[in-house]
């Protein structure tokens, strides 16, 4: 029995729909391949541009030192080298080297770890040589930029860590889905970043290369095909699924399949802000001589509707790039006022420190926000510390300095965070007029192993003492670090040795235990019920308080 005309038309429409739906899949796949190759090439060229710019800056610094006549290992010259390293930039070490490349002295003096020069290469600049240097007993390598002086005088040289030369992000903004490597023109490897197991070229990998015309290095970026532009396989599957849905829609023409809204992380951030899902956590800042709390750094966590807690490294970069960082700061400040305002108001000697984005300091916006939120609250403005990080460039130092002075006029204090990790450490300390400098955990971790770290910490302590600034050490995780800091005049510290970032209820219990009011019981009388309220992330306030007291007495 022949099919009715209606059904024949349906079958024909379905067949045409399937053909029209499958064809774009092949076109889409070819387009993805071309996009991946273009991104790998862009990443390699971007890397070479960054390398050239970094070496330009290093050569400029070496030229400045050469004009000062730094050509001998005298104590005065070594001190100049040390100050130059601390002044910021990508340079890890400055040294004077002999004609054959042997190191004579460094910014640490004449005692330094031995190193091998694995290869050397000339550049288009006759005054500049590049060396690949490996520290004896260690696997990591560094690029040494050598400023060749006249005659056989010692030459100035700078070590630049590989991690400051190679990209960690893809041009699209996400993590680099593969490996980036840097080598000299003769093929000598300087170093790699990313997952080295993915460095072997295979059919599902895309490779891009670029060569520096000025200095000669070659950057190679090997990216997983599925990591370029968007996840390759995911997009391919999406194309197939959409095509199938299209064919199915024609087959069952009577049905209507609504489009599902694409996931929009920026919209999700905005909705979370409106719902107050970003909540404050408090990391205690401890007086390591008395065991009392002197303050707390306010951090942020994302508490989703299902109760899961998201770490800041997952969402803060997106909050910053999407322009919501100032709204997030305001929301956290309001919640802090509501949550701990009363307990801090009763303890005027304890402060709250907030991380502030540099753009928040660009005009009087931060003045208005701090005044509007905390004016008339139990928390005095003298208990507010605003932290600005050294990691990001401040576009207008003059305007930022005016805003900092105005904040100080209100009674607030300003801290420079992550000191020593950015490009303008000493300059920012001197020009911004901050009240507190915070030593980054990078230097605290290396106190027992790196002379550089000890020299920088001692320099910061002397600088803070002379400029009448307070100093706080971050990332303290061992007792020997506490002893070193205390012996060198640092009294305030924070880190997991004392306590991790705590939710509000747990932090209040800890504050009551370490800094009790006259009518409250001492540490030993703290109730064990506080342990349940602290949550899985924090220890019981009684235990933490007892630990802090033992550390202070050590």
XYZ file of C-alpha atoms in Angstrom:
554
model
C 0.000 0.000 0.000
C 1.602 3.330 -1.042
C 2.401 5.907 1.614
C 0.026 8.869 1.857
C 1.270 12.069 0.264
C 1.563 13.684 3.699
C 4.040 11.054 4.925
C 6.040 11.182 1.677
C 6.540 14.912 2.157
C 7.605 14.311 5.746
C 10.220 11.701 4.771
C 11.544 13.931 1.985
C 11.796 16.894 4.361
C 13.655 14.752 6.892
C 16.130 13.495 4.277
C 16.837 17.029 3.035
C 17.191 18.240 6.603
C 19.717 15.533 7.476
C 21.843 16.343 4.427
C 21.745 20.068 5.219
C 22.601 19.369 8.858
C 25.566 17.038 8.281
C 27.373 19.214 5.715
C 28.113 22.070 8.150
C 29.770 19.602 10.555
C 32.612 19.030 8.091
C 32.956 22.740 7.377
C 32.920 23.496 11.101
C 35.667 20.920 11.784
C 37.908 22.423 9.102
C 37.329 25.892 10.502
C 38.359 24.721 13.989
C 41.650 23.321 12.677
C 42.518 26.657 11.058
C 41.580 28.571 14.202
C 43.794 26.328 16.362
C 46.831 26.794 14.123
C 46.304 30.543 14.132
C 46.117 30.641 17.933
C 49.334 28.628 18.346
C 51.104 31.029 15.978
C 49.694 34.048 17.808
C 50.837 32.615 21.171
C 54.380 32.062 19.855
C 54.624 35.551 18.340
C 53.174 37.102 21.488
C 55.756 35.207 23.526
C 58.634 36.495 21.381
C 57.327 40.040 21.680
C 57.190 39.671 25.445
C 60.695 38.160 25.516
C 62.106 41.036 23.434
C 60.439 43.601 25.695
C 61.755 41.884 28.827
C 65.309 41.656 27.488
C 65.093 45.318 26.390
C 64.283 46.276 29.987
C 67.132 44.145 31.336
C 69.630 45.621 28.837
C 68.490 49.103 29.842
C 69.096 48.332 33.518
C 72.544 46.895 32.765
C 73.378 50.004 30.713
C 72.419 52.248 33.631
C 74.698 50.282 35.966
C 77.539 50.384 33.438
C 77.353 54.185 33.307
C 77.787 54.188 37.112
C 81.127 52.409 36.712
C 80.072 49.114 38.303
C 83.005 46.975 37.140
C 84.495 45.571 40.363
C 83.265 43.437 43.280
C 83.624 46.094 45.976
C 81.103 46.130 48.873
C 79.686 49.428 47.594
C 79.132 47.994 44.119
C 77.543 44.827 45.520
C 75.141 46.995 47.522
C 74.201 48.903 44.343
C 73.499 45.579 42.594
C 71.357 44.407 45.527
C 69.287 47.607 45.530
C 68.798 47.311 41.768
C 67.429 43.773 42.097
C 65.105 44.843 44.898
C 63.963 47.879 42.887
C 61.787 45.651 40.752
C 61.677 44.108 37.309
C 62.202 40.597 35.972
C 65.816 40.311 37.172
C 66.425 37.564 39.759
C 70.176 38.183 40.139
C 72.755 40.746 39.050
C 76.387 39.740 38.738
C 79.805 40.688 37.431
C 81.315 38.058 35.130
C 84.767 37.577 33.668
C 85.686 37.554 29.959
C 85.073 33.802 29.689
C 81.676 34.046 31.378
C 82.670 32.928 34.890
C 80.780 34.636 37.719
C 82.986 36.838 39.901
C 80.361 38.117 42.344
C 76.601 38.628 42.571
C 74.275 40.998 44.374
C 74.638 38.627 47.352
C 78.418 39.088 47.436
C 81.299 36.830 46.537
C 79.684 33.690 48.007
C 77.071 32.223 45.684
C 75.908 28.825 44.395
C 78.123 27.474 41.568
C 76.627 27.560 38.094
C 77.391 26.137 34.647
C 77.215 28.117 31.411
C 75.659 25.583 29.033
C 75.650 27.702 25.862
C 76.182 31.275 24.691
C 74.883 33.187 21.699
C 75.555 36.576 20.180
C 72.692 38.964 19.388
C 72.065 41.707 16.856
C 73.343 44.108 19.521
C 77.160 43.720 19.662
C 77.142 44.747 23.356
C 74.749 41.984 24.408
C 75.302 38.233 24.758
C 72.822 35.584 25.900
C 73.863 32.612 28.045
C 71.945 29.553 29.232
C 72.920 29.062 32.886
C 72.208 26.100 35.157
C 72.772 26.194 38.903
C 74.879 23.202 39.948
C 72.792 20.602 41.776
C 69.502 21.935 40.392
C 67.598 21.141 37.204
C 66.180 24.587 36.517
C 67.843 26.908 34.043
C 67.803 30.645 33.526
C 68.595 33.045 30.713
C 71.563 35.281 31.480
C 71.751 38.608 29.651
C 75.388 39.738 29.516
C 76.330 43.359 28.832
C 79.794 43.097 27.260
C 82.035 45.952 28.380
C 85.114 47.416 26.669
C 88.434 45.564 26.829
C 88.709 42.751 29.345
C 86.913 44.431 32.204
C 84.301 42.399 34.089
C 80.903 42.509 32.365
C 77.542 43.085 34.011
C 75.045 40.236 33.706
C 71.471 39.588 34.806
C 69.700 36.273 35.411
C 66.073 36.171 34.226
C 63.941 33.185 35.357
C 62.333 31.243 32.527
C 58.887 31.553 34.117
C 58.981 35.326 33.554
C 59.676 34.881 29.840
C 57.153 32.250 28.780
C 53.354 32.609 28.573
C 51.121 30.801 31.051
C 47.905 31.980 29.430
C 46.589 31.388 25.936
C 45.710 34.470 23.821
C 42.047 33.709 24.560
C 42.698 34.403 28.266
C 42.449 30.873 29.697
C 45.262 28.586 30.865
C 47.711 27.591 28.137
C 46.516 24.089 27.051
C 49.938 22.724 26.206
C 53.613 23.640 26.448
C 55.687 26.736 25.679
C 59.456 26.425 25.334
C 62.302 28.883 24.821
C 65.613 27.999 23.184
C 68.633 29.766 21.751
C 69.106 29.939 18.014
C 71.397 26.860 18.113
C 68.643 24.787 19.730
C 69.890 24.868 23.348
C 66.801 24.689 25.556
C 66.419 27.503 28.074
C 63.240 26.213 29.672
C 59.586 25.285 29.340
C 56.271 26.116 30.935
C 53.050 24.172 30.989
C 52.606 20.404 30.915
C 55.883 18.989 29.565
C 54.238 15.617 28.863
C 52.364 17.370 26.065
C 55.486 18.719 24.368
C 55.797 15.881 21.840
C 54.120 16.803 18.585
C 51.256 14.470 17.732
C 48.305 14.720 15.343
C 46.053 16.178 18.039
C 48.609 18.910 18.853
C 49.238 22.193 17.043
C 52.651 23.880 17.082
C 53.574 27.511 16.498
C 57.114 28.955 16.349
C 58.517 32.468 16.315
C 62.069 33.846 16.158
C 63.433 37.023 17.760
C 65.139 39.221 15.181
C 66.846 41.337 17.853
C 68.156 38.714 20.245
C 67.839 35.365 18.454
C 65.810 33.087 20.826
C 63.083 30.857 19.419
C 59.715 30.417 21.156
C 57.762 27.231 20.444
C 54.170 26.799 21.600
C 52.611 23.319 21.394
C 48.897 23.381 22.151
C 46.334 20.638 22.415
C 43.909 20.990 19.562
C 41.032 20.702 21.970
C 42.421 23.627 23.987
C 42.466 26.227 21.208
C 39.833 28.971 20.973
C 37.429 26.621 22.740
C 37.657 22.922 23.498
C 37.992 21.336 20.057
C 36.189 18.098 20.827
C 33.457 19.857 22.774
C 32.744 22.232 19.885
C 32.782 19.338 17.439
C 30.318 17.407 19.570
C 28.142 20.497 19.881
C 28.116 20.793 16.096
C 27.058 17.158 15.708
C 24.386 17.432 18.402
C 22.958 20.631 16.950
C 22.893 19.068 13.492
C 21.080 16.036 14.871
C 18.576 18.240 16.640
C 17.986 20.145 13.415
C 17.327 16.919 11.516
C 15.072 15.637 14.301
C 13.152 18.918 14.294
C 12.368 18.563 10.604
C 11.427 14.910 11.086
C 8.912 15.766 13.799
C 7.852 19.106 12.307
C 4.953 19.374 14.662
C 7.251 19.691 17.679
C 8.975 22.897 18.793
C 12.396 22.546 20.412
C 13.353 25.677 22.353
C 16.949 26.882 22.251
C 18.747 26.462 25.498
C 20.470 29.607 26.733
C 24.258 29.311 26.616
C 26.176 29.333 29.835
C 27.285 32.882 30.587
C 29.853 33.000 33.428
C 29.739 36.819 33.587
C 25.964 36.723 34.095
C 26.477 34.066 36.761
C 28.941 36.342 38.584
C 26.472 39.223 38.423
C 23.635 37.051 39.764
C 25.873 35.800 42.595
C 26.656 39.398 43.571
C 22.983 40.292 43.719
C 22.298 37.211 45.867
C 25.225 37.950 48.262
C 26.810 34.575 47.493
C 30.311 36.084 47.814
C 30.990 35.983 51.538
C 33.881 37.264 53.688
C 36.453 34.987 55.289
C 38.951 36.295 57.834
C 42.627 35.323 58.115
C 44.001 36.299 61.543
C 47.048 38.586 61.772
C 48.913 37.695 64.953
C 51.377 39.517 67.187
C 54.065 36.821 67.333
C 55.476 38.230 70.570
C 52.269 38.419 72.614
C 49.969 35.911 70.873
C 47.207 38.518 70.546
C 45.322 39.244 67.337
C 46.227 42.611 65.834
C 43.871 42.308 62.892
C 42.420 40.203 60.112
C 42.773 40.229 56.349
C 39.343 39.980 54.753
C 39.278 37.444 51.921
C 36.345 36.242 49.845
C 34.773 32.883 49.065
C 31.869 31.996 46.773
C 29.185 30.043 48.610
C 26.942 28.524 45.980
C 23.257 27.817 46.652
C 24.046 24.131 47.275
C 26.453 25.125 50.076
C 29.723 24.349 48.275
C 32.553 26.830 48.832
C 34.530 27.996 45.771
C 38.123 29.201 46.236
C 38.926 32.745 45.017
C 41.454 31.611 42.410
C 38.549 30.166 40.435
C 36.470 33.326 40.103
C 38.529 36.425 41.034
C 40.227 36.718 37.592
C 36.807 36.697 35.905
C 35.423 39.203 38.420
C 38.348 41.537 37.655
C 38.149 41.263 33.857
C 34.348 41.593 33.797
C 34.438 44.875 35.733
C 32.632 43.628 38.878
C 35.619 43.798 41.252
C 34.566 47.136 42.793
C 30.984 45.893 43.292
C 32.392 42.777 44.953
C 34.551 44.889 47.299
C 31.549 46.994 48.338
C 29.437 43.888 48.965
C 32.136 42.291 51.133
C 32.634 45.515 53.134
C 28.899 45.720 53.886
C 28.794 42.091 55.010
C 31.866 42.586 57.213
C 30.255 45.620 58.870
C 27.142 43.571 59.576
C 28.922 40.369 60.653
C 31.823 41.510 62.840
C 31.168 45.227 63.340
C 30.166 44.872 66.981
C 33.107 42.679 68.057
C 35.644 44.934 66.327
C 33.977 48.049 67.691
C 34.556 46.665 71.180
C 38.253 46.166 70.378
C 39.528 49.437 68.850
C 43.114 48.139 68.704
C 42.273 45.398 66.183
C 41.978 46.250 62.481
C 40.301 44.934 59.326
C 42.311 44.804 56.089
C 40.557 44.798 52.698
C 42.170 44.049 49.339
C 41.439 46.929 46.951
C 41.896 46.840 43.172
C 44.245 49.556 41.821
C 41.454 51.047 39.696
C 39.454 51.612 42.899
C 42.177 54.094 43.910
C 42.003 55.929 40.573
C 39.686 58.644 41.896
C 37.669 59.463 44.989
C 35.437 56.403 44.561
C 37.103 54.424 47.341
C 36.831 57.455 49.663
C 33.075 57.613 49.099
C 32.658 53.837 49.529
C 34.613 53.592 52.789
C 32.855 56.627 54.219
C 29.373 55.505 53.185
C 29.796 51.945 54.487
C 31.680 52.455 57.769
C 30.773 56.003 58.844
C 28.521 55.659 61.890
C 29.158 51.908 62.239
C 30.747 50.333 65.334
C 34.002 49.978 63.356
C 36.128 53.126 63.519
C 37.784 54.339 60.328
C 41.102 54.039 62.180
C 40.490 50.275 62.223
C 40.250 50.105 58.411
C 43.332 49.112 56.384
C 43.131 49.123 52.592
C 45.629 46.883 50.823
C 46.845 47.677 47.319
C 48.913 45.002 45.597
C 52.296 45.534 44.007
C 51.607 42.815 41.424
C 49.615 45.144 39.151
C 50.876 48.310 37.527
C 49.454 51.563 38.902
C 48.727 53.749 35.897
C 48.614 57.100 37.684
C 50.876 57.236 40.728
C 50.155 60.916 41.405
C 46.383 60.453 41.524
C 46.722 57.291 43.628
C 48.986 59.104 46.085
C 46.390 61.880 46.481
C 43.659 59.329 47.227
C 45.889 57.531 49.761
C 46.629 60.840 51.511
C 42.883 61.591 51.660
C 42.169 58.154 53.142
C 44.869 58.690 55.749
C 43.238 62.023 56.529
C 40.046 60.132 57.372
C 42.009 57.908 59.756
C 42.341 54.860 57.496
C 45.669 53.182 56.878
C 46.984 51.835 53.572
C 49.149 48.724 53.114
C 51.277 47.669 50.143
C 50.661 43.955 49.592
C 52.900 41.343 47.898
C 56.006 43.522 48.354
C 58.950 42.320 46.281
C 56.945 40.378 43.687
C 56.030 43.165 41.277
C 57.943 45.538 39.068
C 58.139 48.645 41.241
C 58.553 47.524 44.862
C 60.927 50.141 46.208
C 59.424 52.861 44.036
C 55.896 52.204 45.319
C 57.009 52.148 48.942
C 58.709 55.527 48.586
C 56.163 57.267 46.338
C 52.808 56.072 47.682
C 53.414 56.880 51.354
C 51.778 53.715 52.688
C 51.539 52.870 56.382
C 52.143 49.107 56.240
C 54.244 46.875 53.986
C 53.477 43.164 53.699
C 56.289 40.751 52.878
C 55.120 38.231 50.302
C 55.088 34.540 51.245
C 57.628 33.896 48.462
C 60.366 35.467 50.593
C 59.128 33.986 53.879
C 59.275 30.462 52.399
C 62.863 31.007 51.211
C 64.282 32.499 54.423
C 66.316 29.395 55.286
C 67.478 28.550 51.759
C 67.975 31.771 49.766
C 70.369 34.573 50.718
C 68.351 36.850 48.443
C 65.254 36.369 50.601
C 67.132 37.151 53.810
C 68.729 40.258 52.286
C 65.370 41.522 51.018
C 63.622 40.916 54.347
C 66.378 42.689 56.267
C 66.259 45.595 53.804
C 62.495 45.867 54.226
C 62.780 45.805 58.022
C 65.347 48.618 57.978
C 63.297 50.591 55.469
C 60.104 50.200 57.506
C 61.908 51.237 60.682
C 63.395 54.347 59.055
C 60.097 55.351 57.423
C 58.077 54.477 60.545
C 55.992 51.894 58.783
C 54.514 48.709 60.175
C 55.521 45.410 58.596
C 53.556 42.153 58.290
C 54.895 38.789 57.083
C 52.552 36.635 54.985
C 52.481 32.889 54.413
C 54.092 31.837 57.705
C 53.870 28.067 57.944
C 56.821 26.938 60.105
C 58.047 27.697 63.623
C 61.583 28.482 62.395
C 60.099 31.237 60.242
C 58.431 32.743 63.330
C 61.743 32.661 65.181
C 63.632 34.322 62.308
C 61.002 37.047 61.881
C 60.846 37.749 65.591
C 64.649 37.900 65.874
C 64.729 40.476 63.053
C 62.168 42.816 64.556
C 58.983 41.693 62.790
C 56.110 41.274 65.216
C 53.022 40.782 62.998
C 52.442 37.725 60.801
C 49.721 35.659 59.195
C 49.642 32.172 57.718
C 48.399 28.635 58.102
C 50.756 28.041 61.026
C 48.370 30.204 63.063
C 45.045 29.697 61.283
C 43.597 29.431 57.765
C 41.022 31.943 56.520
C 37.988 31.443 58.769
C 34.264 31.998 58.277
C 32.830 34.794 60.387
C 31.428 32.648 63.213
C 34.732 30.801 63.730
C 36.786 33.984 63.575
C 34.615 35.684 66.214
C 35.171 32.715 68.538
C 38.918 32.948 67.968
C 38.895 36.704 68.582
C 36.967 36.203 71.828
C 39.509 33.568 72.907
C 42.692 35.522 72.094
C 41.474 39.058 72.819
C 38.796 38.607 75.482
C 36.908 41.600 76.821
C 37.014 42.265 80.536
C 33.739 40.400 81.086
C 34.717 37.384 78.939
C 36.593 34.235 80.039
C 40.235 33.749 79.093
C 41.487 31.374 76.425
C 41.478 28.380 78.707
C 37.765 28.819 79.394
C 36.664 28.897 75.742
C 33.823 26.495 75.121
C 34.384 23.475 72.935
C 31.075 24.104 71.182
C 32.931 26.657 69.075
C 34.575 23.799 67.179
C 31.296 22.785 65.578
C 30.531 26.312 64.426
C 33.956 26.757 62.839
C 33.172 24.316 60.045
C 35.410 21.794 58.358
C 37.848 24.455 57.099
C 38.915 25.726 60.529
C 40.128 24.197 63.761
C 38.262 24.811 67.015
C 38.966 28.366 68.209
C 40.150 27.030 71.545
C 42.776 24.844 69.856
C 43.903 27.621 67.513
C 44.113 30.114 70.367
C 46.189 27.724 72.458
C 48.490 27.082 69.489
C 49.004 30.821 68.871
C 49.786 31.328 72.551
C 52.388 28.532 72.467
C 54.024 30.022 69.360
C 54.246 33.445 70.942
C 55.892 31.959 74.014
C 58.353 29.853 72.026
